[in-house]
Each structure stands twice: as C-alpha cells, then as structure tokens.
Amino acid sequence: MGNRMGSGTIFLPRRPGVLSGAAVVGKLEGEGPLGSSFDEVEEDAYFGEKSWEQAESTMLRRAFRCALQKAAISEKQVDLLFGGDLLNQCISTTFAFRDTGIPLFGLYGACSTMAESLALAALSVDGGYAEVAAAATSSHFCAAERQYRFPLEYGGQRTPTAQWTVTGAGAAIVGRGGRLRVTHITPGRIVDMGITDANHMGAAMAPAACDTVTRHMKDTGRTPSDYDLIVTGDLGIVGGQIFRELMTVEGFRLTGKYHDCGAMIFDPRKQDVHAGGSGCGCSASVLCGHILPEMAAGKWKRVLFAATGALMSPTSTQQKQSIPGICCAVALSGEEDL
Amino acid sequence: MGNRMGSGTIFLPRRPGVLSGAAVVGKLEGEGPLGSSFDEVEEDAYFGEKSWEQAESTMLRRAFRCALQKAAISEKQVDLLFGGDLLNQCISTTFAFRDTGIPLFGLYGACSTMAESLALAALSVDGGYAEVAAAATSSHFCAAERQYRFPLEYGGQRTPTAQWTVTGAGAAIVGRGGRLRVTHITPGRIVDMGITDANHMGAAMAPAACDTVTRHMKDTGRTPSDYDLIVTGDLGIVGGQIFRELMTVEGFRLTGKYHDCGAMIFDPRKQDVHAGGSGCGCSASVLCGHILPEMAAGKWKRVLFAATGALMSPTSTQQKQSIPGICCAVALSGEEDL
C-alpha cells in the first residue's frame, strides 16, 4: 500500500489513463493564441440560454459530451463524475449534469478545480472504485464578474494586476489504459501569505503553487528537467513571474519548462486582459483543449499540471481576511515514458 | 478490482475505520434532545469571533481538533482532509483549516457534504492513498440565513415546511482498523422532481434519498431489515414522511429502522424550528456527536448514513430553476459484523 511519498505526493500504481479531453470556450478565448485548439468556440455569450449562469452549464455539458464522444464512451458508462465551478453553490456543475443520472461528487477548489477533479477521478479509477470517471470544470466571465465584482454594466476600472475570468469549460475522461497516464498527484495545502488585494490573485496563489511544486519535486526525487512542461493554472503574467522567483529561491530553475495557462490563453499585447486569464475554466480549457492533445501528438512527454486557486469569497474580502491560495498538481505522462 | 456493484454502490474491500468523531454545536442544538451527546455546546453565536462566518470556521476547527484528540492523532498525521460547507466559496472550511498545512480537497455537496467527505476520506484510506484522512463539515444558522434568505434583523416569517439551519460542525477521522468500519458507499446522483419552493427542501431532497437508498439496497442485496438504523441527513419531519412513502412504493418498509438527523436534533414540540433541522452541520453533528458514539457503545451495529443535499443557490431560485436534490450514502458497521 505504499502509495504515499514524503510530504503528500500520491503515486498511482496503476497509472489511470486520460482517455480524452475536450474544451468549449467563448469568443474572446477563441480569438486568443490557442483559439484553434478548442473543440468549440461559441460566439454567443449566452450559449443560447436565458442567463449567463445557464450559459455556463450548457458550455460545461457540451465539453463533457464532446469528451465522451472522443473517447467513444457513453454517459451510462461513466461511473463517477467529479466537477465544480466558481459560482455560489456550484450551480453551473449541478445544472450541467442534472439530467445525466451520473453519480456526482461536487467539488470546490476555486480555480484549482480542474486539477482537483482530475486527481480524484484518477484516484477513483486507480483504486478500482470506478471503471470510468470524468472530471469537469468551468467558468464564465459574465457570470463570475457580477458575482465577484460588479455587474458588467457598471464598467468598473481594472488594475494592471487584475486577471480576466475565462469563459471556458474543460472535461476529461479517465479510465484504464490509453496513451496518456496520470502517474502522481500532489494535493494542495492552503498557503496564505497575507495578500488582501482581490485584484492581485496571482500574487496570492504563487506561494501555494511554489509549495506544491516544490513538494512534488522533493517527494518524487525529480527536478524540473524531468518534465517537458510545468504549467500552473492561472497565476497570470505577474503571478507567474513571482512563482518563477519563488522556485529559484527553493533551488529549482524552471528555464524553458514553465508556462501558465492564464498567460497562454490570451495575448495581452492584442487582447485587453491585463495580467492574463483566470477562473476554473482557464486551466480546464487549456489542459483539455491544448495540453492533452499536444501530449497525445508527442510534443510533450511529461507534464506537471499545477492548477492554482484563490479560496476567498466577496464576504471574506469584505471582512478583511487575506486570500488563501491552494495548488493541486497532477503529473501526466506519455506512454513511452511509463 | 471488483469494487463496484450494480447501479453505483462501491464496496470497500479493506473496510477503513472511523477512528473517531466529534461535534460542536450552538446553543439551540444544545437544548435539543441530543444536547448531551455533543462534545461541545457553545452559548455564544459568535464563538468568540467578530463575524458569524468566522464563528463557523472556529466551530469547525474545534470539532476537527476534538476528533483528532479522541483518536490520539496529531494534525501532522492527517494525510488528506475532505471538507465543505454551505457558505459561498466554502470559506468556513478554508479558514478553518488555513493554518493546518494539511492537503485539502474542498467539496460542495450542500447538506450531503458530511457523507460526501466521509465517503472520499474512506476511499482514500481504502485505496492506500492516505494512512489517515479526515472528513469535516459545518453550517451556522446566522451565516447561512443571511446568505440564503434574509438578514436576521429582517425577521422574515417562516412557512411550516421550512427548516432551521443547524449551527453545528462534525469531524471524523478515518484510518485503518478500529471498531467502526465503512463497508459501502453509494454516491448520489442528481434527482430533480421540479420542486421550486425553497421553503420546502425536504420535498426536493426526498426523491434523491429514495433513489440512493433504493440503489444501495438493490446493489448490496440488502433490505432495510439488514440495518439497525437508516438515517437521512436533513429531510426534516415533512420530507422524512415523503421519503418513507416513496420507499414504500419501491417495496421497502422502513418500520422502526428509519430516522432523520433533522428530526432528531430538535424537538419541534418545544423548539420553534418548524419542520426540523437542516444544513451541512445537521447530519454532520448528529453523525459525529450521536450516531458514531452510539454505534461504538453497541446500540446499533449496521447504520446507513444517507446525507441529503439541495443543490440550488439563491441565483438559481431567482432564475426560476427547480431544486436539484442529491443524497450520498455511507454504510457503517460495528466490528462484530465484519
């Protein structure tokens, strides 16, 4: 039963496979550098629904169905579904999967939810508790903006460190076998360095990312050079730089290996997104729409997917609490490497 | 790897142990029929903090520490923590465990979260991914009331079917061995019968409870007579009666075996709680403060703990969505029965 290593990394002896992934995004994301990677780009912010919240559910359901189709797996074959989102009480997830009849474990890991859901889906398959499990996560700019900050009509000014909530959903199907495998999971612990600026989430999350990635390296005896890509969730441009510096202090050089989903999904020179993308759907759509297919195509063999989350709420911010960060890491590997 | 049965029940071959449980509740809960069962009854609704939200975090942390103490386990020995609550972005859980350094999987299962967290903690121990895992869940009447309904100062009228959010927290420590074991888990799927009355949650959740408990019985080949207690989370008095009737239609007689945490925690003849208790903390505190100790004392050998959740939000209700219900069931067994 020796599946635990050092400071919290879990080794998955049966290396469950990521059978497929799919991503559905909004118009702005479709216009970004990864636009052609996504399975579907929807021009209508409402996704044909009456509200942005329902739009998010529809987007998430579409990503899930697309992932199922790619894996040639039916809804009925999915034993367990792990999912979550940013909306209060996770209603995007609930309403996305209300009619599927699939047993659901609802999650809340803020923007780290794609890694959290993938990690638990992988554990459930590795342990034999599911033949097939799914991980699904989403965010929607308009729904998130009015919940966390201001109604869009207010037209609030944004600071340079602010990030842009991605309208995007990602879903991955996990089962046995396949070309891409989950080899390790390093679950996140809360790290709170006292940042209180809700427009500077990257800074709040970077120390958590450093904690998780450092533990992962120490537990596995690996270094960044053992990976072809180390990718954080949504630290953005500013937070990504902080993460890089923190890792250097820990003795890990990331040169040429590191990227951040929030910095990848938009082009800040052409798109007015300030410090980059954020939201559950950011790392979800970049992982499922871009990273998994590139791994399948052989571009990267080993990837460490380290999704980051800021666990505050508008209420905790109003009550002058600082912003707790968390980062859950999932190590993925191409077949040849196993 | 034959850990899956029929329509979704998971059999845990290593039967992880519930090493301890502890519950901390508020004043009203302390005055109820189970008052003397709880590890701590706090008279101050603020738990010494400045806000009800922070009070909830403190209550949850106290329950967790008490459970650790009972199991003679230190915080450092806990490999994984599964927790959640009702507040937006699950801030009670985040701030309760911010300083522990324990890897955290945040959950959202509405009032089913105690069963969801216990189920995942048990899976992680059963699969060898954790030596010791913890499950922790809470709700606070004042914090929930102002988030979901009205500020308390408003003094809104309540309908007879309305339930009273329990101020309570429960925590359980899961590891190997011990007298009480988790034998099966039946994860919940969403059941939505179109109920739209947010003051009638029992009715919204009863069909989900029926779905899960029926699947559990069919998958395991058991009948209600194989259990000493079948206990739902917080259907309350009205919802519990609906559940009983639905189970009869399915061919399962619950006579003398059935109870509901929401109906157990208050005495509606003496306490002004209408249809009974609700909230994550209801089933959490009744399980950890009452049921686990009674099982340890030999009163009940086999218990099916079926916590129920209503997965709506104020936003989904305003958007005229119906209330999706879910119910996660965990089968517990005393040692002699294994």
PDB file of C-alpha atoms in Angstrom, chain B residues 12-174:
ATOM      1  CA  LEU B  12     -14.584  -1.077   0.201  1.00  0.00           C
ATOM      2  CA  PRO B  13     -12.570  -4.308   0.459  1.00  0.00           C
ATOM      3  CA  ARG B  14     -10.318  -3.045   3.277  1.00  0.00           C
ATOM      4  CA  ARG B  15     -13.152  -1.512   5.276  1.00  0.00           C
ATOM      5  CA  PRO B  16     -11.466   1.633   6.560  1.00  0.00           C
ATOM      6  CA  GLY B  17     -12.176   2.517  10.156  1.00  0.00           C
ATOM      7  CA  VAL B  18     -13.855   5.600  11.538  1.00  0.00           C
ATOM      8  CA  LEU B  19     -11.376   6.124  14.333  1.00  0.00           C
ATOM      9  CA  SER B  20     -13.249   8.975  15.982  1.00  0.00           C
ATOM     10  CA  GLY B  21     -15.858  11.647  15.502  1.00  0.00           C
ATOM     11  CA  ALA B  22     -16.595  14.895  17.284  1.00  0.00           C
ATOM     12  CA  ALA B  23     -19.333  17.506  17.117  1.00  0.00           C
ATOM     13  CA  VAL B  24     -19.514  21.120  18.241  1.00  0.00           C
ATOM     14  CA  VAL B  25     -22.883  22.887  18.155  1.00  0.00           C
ATOM     15  CA  GLY B  26     -24.660  26.091  19.096  1.00  0.00           C
ATOM     16  CA  LYS B  27     -26.994  26.894  21.977  1.00  0.00           C
ATOM     17  CA  LEU B  28     -30.294  25.850  20.398  1.00  0.00           C
ATOM     18  CA  GLU B  29     -28.855  22.496  19.313  1.00  0.00           C
ATOM     19  CA  GLY B  30     -27.501  22.030  22.832  1.00  0.00           C
ATOM     20  CA  GLU B  31     -31.030  22.497  24.201  1.00  0.00           C
ATOM     21  CA  GLY B  32     -32.412  19.805  21.869  1.00  0.00           C
ATOM     22  CA  PRO B  33     -32.896  16.081  22.504  1.00  0.00           C
ATOM     23  CA  LEU B  34     -29.278  15.256  21.596  1.00  0.00           C
ATOM     24  CA  GLY B  35     -27.801  18.130  23.607  1.00  0.00           C
ATOM     25  CA  SER B  36     -25.833  15.913  25.960  1.00  0.00           C
ATOM     26  CA  SER B  37     -24.298  13.950  23.052  1.00  0.00           C
ATOM     27  CA  PHE B  38     -22.279  16.791  21.610  1.00  0.00           C
ATOM     28  CA  ASP B  39     -18.671  17.291  22.554  1.00  0.00           C
ATOM     29  CA  GLU B  40     -19.118  20.991  22.979  1.00  0.00           C
ATOM     30  CA  VAL B  41     -22.110  23.348  23.141  1.00  0.00           C
ATOM     31  CA  GLU B  42     -21.190  26.983  22.596  1.00  0.00           C
ATOM     32  CA  GLU B  43     -23.571  29.565  24.047  1.00  0.00           C
ATOM     33  CA  ASP B  44     -22.019  32.437  22.058  1.00  0.00           C
ATOM     34  CA  ALA B  45     -23.267  32.531  18.434  1.00  0.00           C
ATOM     35  CA  TYR B  46     -20.014  34.307  17.520  1.00  0.00           C
ATOM     36  CA  PHE B  47     -17.785  31.621  19.049  1.00  0.00           C
ATOM     37  CA  GLY B  48     -15.618  34.500  20.266  1.00  0.00           C
ATOM     38  CA  GLU B  49     -15.072  35.792  16.713  1.00  0.00           C
ATOM     39  CA  LYS B  50     -16.107  39.024  15.010  1.00  0.00           C
ATOM     40  CA  SER B  51     -18.457  37.570  12.400  1.00  0.00           C
ATOM     41  CA  TRP B  52     -20.745  34.570  12.025  1.00  0.00           C
ATOM     42  CA  GLU B  53     -18.653  33.346   9.107  1.00  0.00           C
ATOM     43  CA  GLN B  54     -15.517  33.321  11.226  1.00  0.00           C
ATOM     44  CA  ALA B  55     -17.549  31.755  14.033  1.00  0.00           C
ATOM     45  CA  GLU B  56     -18.389  28.860  11.725  1.00  0.00           C
ATOM     46  CA  SER B  57     -14.713  28.351  10.893  1.00  0.00           C
ATOM     47  CA  THR B  58     -13.805  28.327  14.570  1.00  0.00           C
ATOM     48  CA  MET B  59     -16.573  25.837  15.355  1.00  0.00           C
ATOM     49  CA  LEU B  60     -15.399  23.537  12.553  1.00  0.00           C
ATOM     50  CA  ARG B  61     -11.778  23.743  13.661  1.00  0.00           C
ATOM     51  CA  ARG B  62     -12.800  22.922  17.228  1.00  0.00           C
ATOM     52  CA  ALA B  63     -14.721  19.854  16.071  1.00  0.00           C
ATOM     53  CA  PHE B  64     -11.741  18.715  13.998  1.00  0.00           C
ATOM     54  CA  ARG B  65      -9.292  19.156  16.869  1.00  0.00           C
ATOM     55  CA  CYS B  66     -11.594  17.353  19.251  1.00  0.00           C
ATOM     56  CA  ALA B  67     -11.891  14.423  16.824  1.00  0.00           C
ATOM     57  CA  LEU B  68      -8.107  14.299  16.474  1.00  0.00           C
ATOM     58  CA  GLN B  69      -7.706  14.272  20.233  1.00  0.00           C
ATOM     59  CA  LYS B  70     -10.180  11.416  20.645  1.00  0.00           C
ATOM     60  CA  ALA B  71      -8.303   9.352  18.060  1.00  0.00           C
ATOM     61  CA  ALA B  72      -4.947  10.319  19.616  1.00  0.00           C
ATOM     62  CA  ILE B  73      -3.796  11.534  16.217  1.00  0.00           C
ATOM     63  CA  SER B  74      -1.891  14.745  15.580  1.00  0.00           C
ATOM     64  CA  GLU B  75      -2.638  17.222  12.807  1.00  0.00           C
ATOM     65  CA  LYS B  76       0.632  16.240  11.153  1.00  0.00           C
ATOM     66  CA  GLN B  77      -0.524  12.647  10.837  1.00  0.00           C
ATOM     67  CA  VAL B  78      -3.538  13.615   8.736  1.00  0.00           C
ATOM     68  CA  ASP B  79      -2.628  12.996   5.103  1.00  0.00           C
ATOM     69  CA  LEU B  80      -5.770  14.302   3.446  1.00  0.00           C
ATOM     70  CA  LEU B  81      -8.655  16.459   4.556  1.00  0.00           C
ATOM     71  CA  PHE B  82     -12.017  16.424   2.808  1.00  0.00           C
ATOM     72  CA  GLY B  83     -14.324  19.232   3.833  1.00  0.00           C
ATOM     73  CA  GLY B  84     -17.011  21.634   2.802  1.00  0.00           C
ATOM     74  CA  ASP B  85     -19.808  23.865   3.964  1.00  0.00           C
ATOM     75  CA  LEU B  86     -22.701  25.973   2.713  1.00  0.00           C
ATOM     76  CA  LEU B  87     -21.142  29.404   2.520  1.00  0.00           C
ATOM     77  CA  ASN B  88     -20.239  30.878  -0.839  1.00  0.00           C
ATOM     78  CA  GLN B  89     -16.837  29.607  -1.955  1.00  0.00           C
ATOM     79  CA  CYS B  90     -16.798  27.317   1.105  1.00  0.00           C
ATOM     80  CA  ILE B  91     -14.991  29.901   3.220  1.00  0.00           C
ATOM     81  CA  SER B  92     -15.843  28.232   6.537  1.00  0.00           C
ATOM     82  CA  THR B  93     -13.761  25.231   5.534  1.00  0.00           C
ATOM     83  CA  THR B  94     -10.923  27.241   4.021  1.00  0.00           C
ATOM     84  CA  PHE B  95     -10.470  29.499   7.017  1.00  0.00           C
ATOM     85  CA  ALA B  96     -10.977  26.664   9.495  1.00  0.00           C
ATOM     86  CA  PHE B  97      -8.026  24.752   8.058  1.00  0.00           C
ATOM     87  CA  ARG B  98      -5.910  27.597   6.659  1.00  0.00           C
ATOM     88  CA  ASP B  99      -3.142  27.177   9.199  1.00  0.00           C
ATOM     89  CA  THR B 100      -3.064  23.387   9.458  1.00  0.00           C
ATOM     90  CA  GLY B 101      -0.830  22.627   6.476  1.00  0.00           C
ATOM     91  CA  ILE B 102      -2.954  19.557   5.694  1.00  0.00           C
ATOM     92  CA  PRO B 103      -3.578  18.798   1.997  1.00  0.00           C
ATOM     93  CA  LEU B 104      -7.208  19.710   1.339  1.00  0.00           C
ATOM     94  CA  PHE B 105      -9.830  18.582  -1.132  1.00  0.00           C
ATOM     95  CA  GLY B 106     -12.645  21.126  -0.887  1.00  0.00           C
ATOM     96  CA  LEU B 107     -16.125  19.766  -1.528  1.00  0.00           C
ATOM     97  CA  TYR B 108     -19.559  21.084  -2.270  1.00  0.00           C
ATOM     98  CA  GLY B 109     -22.459  18.712  -1.782  1.00  0.00           C
ATOM     99  CA  ALA B 110     -24.809  21.122   0.005  1.00  0.00           C
ATOM    100  CA  CYS B 111     -26.208  19.355   3.078  1.00  0.00           C
ATOM    101  CA  SER B 112     -24.929  15.989   1.828  1.00  0.00           C
ATOM    102  CA  THR B 113     -21.339  17.101   2.398  1.00  0.00           C
ATOM    103  CA  MET B 114     -20.746  15.081   5.581  1.00  0.00           C
ATOM    104  CA  ALA B 115     -21.458  11.856   3.684  1.00  0.00           C
ATOM    105  CA  GLU B 116     -19.514  13.061   0.647  1.00  0.00           C
ATOM    106  CA  SER B 117     -16.457  13.940   2.749  1.00  0.00           C
ATOM    107  CA  LEU B 118     -16.658  10.717   4.749  1.00  0.00           C
ATOM    108  CA  ALA B 119     -17.050   8.707   1.535  1.00  0.00           C
ATOM    109  CA  LEU B 120     -13.974  10.246  -0.112  1.00  0.00           C
ATOM    110  CA  ALA B 121     -11.924  10.028   3.080  1.00  0.00           C
ATOM    111  CA  ALA B 122     -12.829   6.330   3.274  1.00  0.00           C
ATOM    112  CA  LEU B 123     -11.967   5.738  -0.396  1.00  0.00           C
ATOM    113  CA  SER B 124      -8.596   7.422   0.018  1.00  0.00           C
ATOM    114  CA  VAL B 125      -7.708   5.227   3.010  1.00  0.00           C
ATOM    115  CA  ASP B 126      -9.132   2.079   1.438  1.00  0.00           C
ATOM    116  CA  GLY B 127      -7.048   2.632  -1.704  1.00  0.00           C
ATOM    117  CA  GLY B 128      -3.889   3.289   0.283  1.00  0.00           C
ATOM    118  CA  TYR B 129      -3.674   6.918  -0.828  1.00  0.00           C
ATOM    119  CA  ALA B 130      -3.835   8.112   2.779  1.00  0.00           C
ATOM    120  CA  GLU B 131      -2.957   6.477   6.074  1.00  0.00           C
ATOM    121  CA  VAL B 132      -5.236   8.883   7.887  1.00  0.00           C
ATOM    122  CA  ALA B 133      -7.871  11.099   6.293  1.00  0.00           C
ATOM    123  CA  ALA B 134     -10.351  13.473   7.859  1.00  0.00           C
ATOM    124  CA  ALA B 135     -13.889  14.486   6.916  1.00  0.00           C
ATOM    125  CA  ALA B 136     -15.245  17.755   8.242  1.00  0.00           C
ATOM    126  CA  THR B 137     -18.401  19.735   7.595  1.00  0.00           C
ATOM    127  CA  SER B 138     -20.290  22.648   9.153  1.00  0.00           C
ATOM    128  CA  SER B 139     -23.142  25.112   8.955  1.00  0.00           C
ATOM    129  CA  HIS B 140     -24.094  28.143  11.023  1.00  0.00           C
ATOM    130  CA  PHE B 141     -27.671  29.402  11.282  1.00  0.00           C
ATOM    131  CA  CYS B 142     -26.843  33.113  11.239  1.00  0.00           C
ATOM    132  CA  ALA B 143     -24.267  32.943   8.438  1.00  0.00           C
ATOM    133  CA  ALA B 144     -26.489  30.735   6.268  1.00  0.00           C
ATOM    134  CA  GLU B 145     -29.652  32.694   6.925  1.00  0.00           C
ATOM    135  CA  ARG B 146     -28.274  35.987   5.714  1.00  0.00           C
ATOM    136  CA  GLN B 147     -26.685  34.381   2.703  1.00  0.00           C
ATOM    137  CA  TYR B 148     -29.645  32.303   1.551  1.00  0.00           C
ATOM    138  CA  ARG B 149     -32.696  34.195   2.763  1.00  0.00           C
ATOM    139  CA  PHE B 150     -32.744  37.449   4.661  1.00  0.00           C
ATOM    140  CA  PRO B 151     -30.623  39.225   7.232  1.00  0.00           C
ATOM    141  CA  LEU B 152     -31.811  38.001  10.630  1.00  0.00           C
ATOM    142  CA  GLU B 153     -32.819  41.541  11.588  1.00  0.00           C
ATOM    143  CA  TYR B 154     -35.494  41.396   8.879  1.00  0.00           C
ATOM    144  CA  GLY B 155     -37.451  38.917  10.994  1.00  0.00           C
ATOM    145  CA  GLY B 156     -38.993  37.130   7.986  1.00  0.00           C
ATOM    146  CA  GLN B 157     -41.949  34.797   8.511  1.00  0.00           C
ATOM    147  CA  ARG B 158     -41.280  31.091   8.015  1.00  0.00           C
ATOM    148  CA  THR B 159     -43.648  28.550   6.486  1.00  0.00           C
ATOM    149  CA  PRO B 160     -44.491  25.294   8.314  1.00  0.00           C
ATOM    150  CA  THR B 161     -42.385  23.274   5.852  1.00  0.00           C
ATOM    151  CA  ALA B 162     -39.318  25.490   6.350  1.00  0.00           C
ATOM    152  CA  GLN B 163     -36.372  24.003   8.210  1.00  0.00           C
ATOM    153  CA  TRP B 164     -33.935  25.547  10.639  1.00  0.00           C
ATOM    154  CA  THR B 165     -30.257  25.623   9.631  1.00  0.00           C
ATOM    155  CA  VAL B 166     -28.293  23.885  12.348  1.00  0.00           C
ATOM    156  CA  THR B 167     -25.358  25.673  13.933  1.00  0.00           C
ATOM    157  CA  GLY B 168     -23.090  22.692  14.148  1.00  0.00           C
ATOM    158  CA  ALA B 169     -19.915  21.067  12.911  1.00  0.00           C
ATOM    159  CA  GLY B 170     -18.845  17.465  12.708  1.00  0.00           C
ATOM    160  CA  ALA B 171     -15.472  15.903  12.013  1.00  0.00           C
ATOM    161  CA  ALA B 172     -14.484  12.276  11.641  1.00  0.00           C
ATOM    162  CA  ILE B 173     -11.043  10.708  11.451  1.00  0.00           C
ATOM    163  CA  VAL B 174     -10.672   7.761   9.085  1.00  0.00           C
TER     164      VAL B 174
END
